[in-house]
C-alpha positions in Angstrom: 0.0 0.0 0.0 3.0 2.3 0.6 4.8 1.4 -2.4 1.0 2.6 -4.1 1.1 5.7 -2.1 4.8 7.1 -3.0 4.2 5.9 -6.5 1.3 7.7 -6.7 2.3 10.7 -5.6 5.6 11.1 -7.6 3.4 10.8 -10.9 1.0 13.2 -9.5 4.0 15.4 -9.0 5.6 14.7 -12.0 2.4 15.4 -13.5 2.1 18.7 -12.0 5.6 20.1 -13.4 4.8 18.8 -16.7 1.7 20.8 -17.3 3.2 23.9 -15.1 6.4 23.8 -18.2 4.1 23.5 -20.9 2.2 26.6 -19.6 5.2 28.4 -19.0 5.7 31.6 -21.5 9.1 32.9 -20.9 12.5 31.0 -20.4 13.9 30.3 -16.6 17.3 32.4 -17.3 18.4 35.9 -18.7 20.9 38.5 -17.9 20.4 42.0 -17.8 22.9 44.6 -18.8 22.5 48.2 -18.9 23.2 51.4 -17.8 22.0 53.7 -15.4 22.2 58.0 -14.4 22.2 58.5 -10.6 20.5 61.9 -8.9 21.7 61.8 -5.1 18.8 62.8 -2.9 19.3 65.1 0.4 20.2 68.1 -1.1 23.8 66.8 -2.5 24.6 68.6 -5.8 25.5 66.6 -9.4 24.5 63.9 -10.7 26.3 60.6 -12.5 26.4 57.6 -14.7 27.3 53.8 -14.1 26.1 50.6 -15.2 24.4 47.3 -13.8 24.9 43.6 -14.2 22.6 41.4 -13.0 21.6 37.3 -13.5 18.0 36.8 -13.2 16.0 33.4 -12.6 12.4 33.7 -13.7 11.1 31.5 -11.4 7.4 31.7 -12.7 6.2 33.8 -15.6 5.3 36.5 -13.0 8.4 36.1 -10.7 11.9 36.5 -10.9 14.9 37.2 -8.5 18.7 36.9 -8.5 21.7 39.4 -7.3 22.5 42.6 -8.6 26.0 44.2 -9.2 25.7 47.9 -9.7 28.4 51.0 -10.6 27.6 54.4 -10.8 29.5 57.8 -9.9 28.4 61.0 -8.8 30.4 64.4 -9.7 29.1 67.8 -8.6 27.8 70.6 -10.9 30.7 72.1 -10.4 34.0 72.8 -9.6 35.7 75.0 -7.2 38.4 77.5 -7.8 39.4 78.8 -5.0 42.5 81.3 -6.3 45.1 79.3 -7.0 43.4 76.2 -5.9 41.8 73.5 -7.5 38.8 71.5 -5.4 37.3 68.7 -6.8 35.4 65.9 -5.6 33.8 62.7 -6.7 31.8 59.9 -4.9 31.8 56.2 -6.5 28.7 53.8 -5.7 28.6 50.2 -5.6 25.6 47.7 -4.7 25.1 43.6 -4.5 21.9 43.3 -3.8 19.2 40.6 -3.9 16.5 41.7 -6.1 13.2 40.2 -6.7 10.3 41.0 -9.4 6.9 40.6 -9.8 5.6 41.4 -13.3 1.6 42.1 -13.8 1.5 40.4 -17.4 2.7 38.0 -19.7 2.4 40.0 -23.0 5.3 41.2 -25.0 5.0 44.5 -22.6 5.2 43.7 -19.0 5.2 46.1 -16.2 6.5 45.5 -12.7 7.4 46.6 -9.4 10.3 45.2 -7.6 12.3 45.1 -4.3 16.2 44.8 -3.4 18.0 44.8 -0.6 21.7 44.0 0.2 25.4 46.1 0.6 26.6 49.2 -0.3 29.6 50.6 -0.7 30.2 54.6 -1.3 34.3 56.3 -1.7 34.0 60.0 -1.6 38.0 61.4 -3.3 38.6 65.0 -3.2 41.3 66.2 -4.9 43.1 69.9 -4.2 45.3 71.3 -6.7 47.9 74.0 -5.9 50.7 75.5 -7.4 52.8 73.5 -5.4 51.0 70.0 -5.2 48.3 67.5 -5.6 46.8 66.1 -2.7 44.5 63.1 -2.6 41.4 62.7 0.5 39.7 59.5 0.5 36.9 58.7 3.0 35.1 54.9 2.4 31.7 53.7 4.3 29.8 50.6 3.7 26.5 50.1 4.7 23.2 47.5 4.5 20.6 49.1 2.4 17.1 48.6 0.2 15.5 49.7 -2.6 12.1 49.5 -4.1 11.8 49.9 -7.7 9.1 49.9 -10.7 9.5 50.0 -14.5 8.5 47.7 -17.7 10.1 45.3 -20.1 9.2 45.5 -24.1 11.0 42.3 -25.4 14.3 42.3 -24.6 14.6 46.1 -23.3 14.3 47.3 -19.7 13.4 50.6 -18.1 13.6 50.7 -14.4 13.4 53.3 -12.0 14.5 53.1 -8.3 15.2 54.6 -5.1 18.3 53.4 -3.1 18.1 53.8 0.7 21.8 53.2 1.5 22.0 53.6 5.4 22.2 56.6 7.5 25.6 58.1 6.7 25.8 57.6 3.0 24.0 59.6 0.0 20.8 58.4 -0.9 20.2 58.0 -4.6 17.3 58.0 -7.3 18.4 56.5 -10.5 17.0 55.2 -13.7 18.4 52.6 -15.4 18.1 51.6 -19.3 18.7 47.9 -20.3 19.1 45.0 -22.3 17.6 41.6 -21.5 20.1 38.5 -22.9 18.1 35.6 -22.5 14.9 34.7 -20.9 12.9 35.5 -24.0 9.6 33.7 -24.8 9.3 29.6 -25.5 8.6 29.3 -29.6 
C-alpha cells in the first residue's frame, strides 16, 4: 500500500511540473545589462552615470529574483576654484543586492514593481590642486541598504526606475536605469 502511495504521488507530482512547463511563456534564465544615471537625494549637488549587471532566474512567468551588481559615480555641478586652488570631488557607488520582481503580465509589454536589498559601498575622493602640489582625500563607508523599484520590459529592453536607501551616513540615490535583457525571451 505504501509502495501505491509514493508511487502515486511522484506521478502526480511529476504530472504537475509537466503541465506547469508546458504553460510556461518565458524562459527560466536571462541576464540583464545596462546602464544607469544616478540623482543623489538630500540636497547633494551633481548627478552621474554607471552601469548594472545582473543574473536573473524567472522562477514563474510573474516572478523572478537573483543578485545585482551595480556601478555608478556622482560628480558635482561644479568645480571649485578657490585662487590658485583646485577642489574637486567625486563619490563612487557600488551595490550587490538581492532583487526580486513581480511582473503584472505576460504579453510582449510587462510592467513591474520590484524590491532589493543588500550592501553598499560609497568612496567619496577629493582632490586639491595648488601650485605647489596634488593632494589626494579618500573617506570609504559601507553600509546594508534597500531599494524599491518599478518600471517595464518591451521584449528584450528594460526601463527601471528606483530609489536606493543606503543607510544613514551615506548619500541616498534615485536612478534610472536603461537595459538589455540577454536571454529569458519567450518559448517558440
Amino acid at each position: 500500500m505504501t509502495k501505491l502511495a509514493i508511487l502515486s504521488i511522484m506521478l502526480f507530482g511529476l504530472t504537475i511540473s509537466k503541465v506547469n512547463a508546458q504553460s510556461r511563456v518565458f524562459k527560466p534564465f536571462k541576464v540583464d545589462l545596462g546602464m544607469t544615471t544616478v540623482f543623489p537625494t538630500g540636497g547633494i549637488p551633481g548627478n552621474g552615470n554607471g552601469f548594472y549587471f545582473s543574473p536573473i532566474w524567472n522562477l514563474g512567468d510573474n516572478f523572478s529574483t537573483g543578485p545585482r551588481l551595480q556601478y555608478a559615480y556622482i560628480k558635482p555641478g561644479d568645480v571649485n576654484y578657490i585662487s590658485s586652488y583646485l577642489n574637486d570631488e567625486i563619490t563612487d557607488l557600488v551595490s550587490l543586492l538581492s532583487v526580486s520582481d513581480i511582473y503584472f503580465s505576460r504579453q510582449r509589454t510587462r510592467f513591474f514593481i520590484g524590491f532589493g536589498f543588500g550592501l553598499y559601498g560609497q568612496t567619496q575622493t577629493w582632490k586639491t590642486v595648488s601650485l605647489r602640489s596634488v593632494d589626494f582625500y579618500s573617506e570609504s563607508l559601507v553600509s546594508f541598504g534597500i531599494m524599491p523599484r518599478f518600471g517595464f520590459s518591451v521584449g528584450h529592453f528594460k526601463m527601471t526606475a528606483q530609489y536606493n536607501m543606503t543607510g544613514d551616513e551615506m548619500h541616498d540615490y534615485l536612478d534610472f536605469t536603461l537595459g538589455l535583457e540577454i536571454g529569458g525571451g519567450r518559448y517558440r
